[in-house]
Amino acid sequence: GGCTIYQNVTLGRSDKDVAAYPKIGNGCVLYTGATILGGITLQPNTIVAAHAVVTKSNTRQGDVLIGMPARSKFDSDPRGIVSQASCD
């Protein structure tokens, strides 16, 4: 069990009036400078890239979240263009 959290990672609530904090699944890796905000859930074995900003729960175990705001690496086409469906 457990997870790996590197330097300068922020875990916190997204609204000062709502006490909702992130839940981090077993085996997750949060790389340097990542920010995870709000009452979201990271599924087991999720990787959060350095400096990614996560504000929505992910649905895949073993997902890789990248960018600001974070999105799944697997929702991009081979040229690195994010599909319209992942731009909620």
Coordinates of C-alpha atoms in Angstrom, one line a residue:
G1 CA 0.0 0.0 0.0
G2 CA 0.9 3.6 0.2
C3 CA 1.9 6.2 -2.4
T4 CA 4.9 8.2 -3.3
I5 CA 4.8 12.0 -2.9
Y6 CA 7.8 14.1 -4.2
Q7 CA 8.8 17.6 -3.1
N8 CA 6.5 20.7 -3.1
V9 CA 3.2 18.7 -3.8
T10 CA 0.1 20.5 -2.7
L11 CA -3.0 18.6 -1.4
G12 CA -5.9 20.7 -0.3
R13 CA -9.4 21.9 -0.6
S14 CA -10.5 24.0 -3.6
D15 CA -13.0 26.2 -1.8
K16 CA -12.4 27.8 1.6
D17 CA -16.1 27.2 2.6
V18 CA -16.1 23.5 1.7
A19 CA -14.0 21.1 3.7
A20 CA -13.5 18.6 0.9
Y21 CA -10.0 17.1 0.5
P22 CA -8.4 14.8 -2.1
K23 CA -8.4 11.0 -1.6
I24 CA -5.2 9.4 -3.0
G25 CA -5.4 5.7 -4.0
N26 CA -2.7 3.1 -3.2
G27 CA 0.3 3.1 -5.5
C28 CA -0.1 6.6 -6.7
V29 CA 2.9 8.7 -7.6
L30 CA 2.7 12.5 -7.3
Y31 CA 5.7 14.2 -8.9
T32 CA 7.3 17.5 -7.9
G33 CA 5.1 20.5 -7.8
A34 CA 1.8 18.7 -8.5
T35 CA -1.3 20.3 -7.1
I36 CA -4.4 18.2 -6.2
L37 CA -7.4 20.2 -5.1
G38 CA -10.9 19.5 -3.8
G39 CA -12.9 16.5 -2.9
I40 CA -11.6 14.3 -5.7
T41 CA -10.4 10.7 -5.8
L42 CA -7.2 9.6 -7.6
Q43 CA -7.7 5.9 -8.6
P44 CA -5.0 3.4 -7.5
N45 CA -1.7 3.5 -9.4
T46 CA -2.4 6.9 -10.9
I47 CA 0.7 9.0 -11.9
V48 CA 0.4 12.8 -11.6
A49 CA 3.1 14.6 -13.7
A50 CA 5.3 17.3 -12.3
H51 CA 3.4 20.6 -12.0
A52 CA 0.1 19.1 -13.1
V53 CA -3.0 20.7 -11.5
V54 CA -5.7 18.2 -10.8
T55 CA -9.2 19.4 -10.0
K56 CA -11.3 16.5 -11.2
S57 CA -11.4 12.8 -10.2
N58 CA -9.9 10.3 -12.7
T59 CA -11.7 7.1 -13.6
R60 CA -8.9 4.8 -14.7
Q61 CA -6.6 2.8 -12.5
G62 CA -3.0 3.4 -13.7
D63 CA -3.9 6.7 -15.4
V64 CA -1.3 9.4 -16.2
L65 CA -2.5 12.9 -15.5
I66 CA -0.6 15.8 -17.2
G67 CA -1.0 19.5 -17.7
M68 CA -2.8 22.5 -16.2
P69 CA -5.6 21.7 -15.8
A70 CA -4.7 18.1 -15.7
R71 CA -6.1 15.6 -18.2
S72 CA -5.4 12.0 -18.9
K73 CA -2.4 11.3 -21.2
F74 CA -4.6 8.6 -22.7
D75 CA -7.2 11.1 -23.9
S76 CA -4.8 12.7 -26.4
D77 CA -4.3 11.7 -30.0
P78 CA -0.8 10.5 -31.1
R79 CA 0.2 14.0 -32.1
G80 CA -0.4 15.2 -28.6
I81 CA -3.6 17.1 -29.4
V82 CA -6.2 16.8 -26.7
S83 CA -9.6 15.5 -27.9
Q84 CA -12.6 17.8 -27.6
A85 CA -14.2 15.2 -25.3
S86 CA -11.5 15.7 -22.6
C87 CA -11.8 19.5 -22.5
D88 CA -14.8 19.7 -20.1

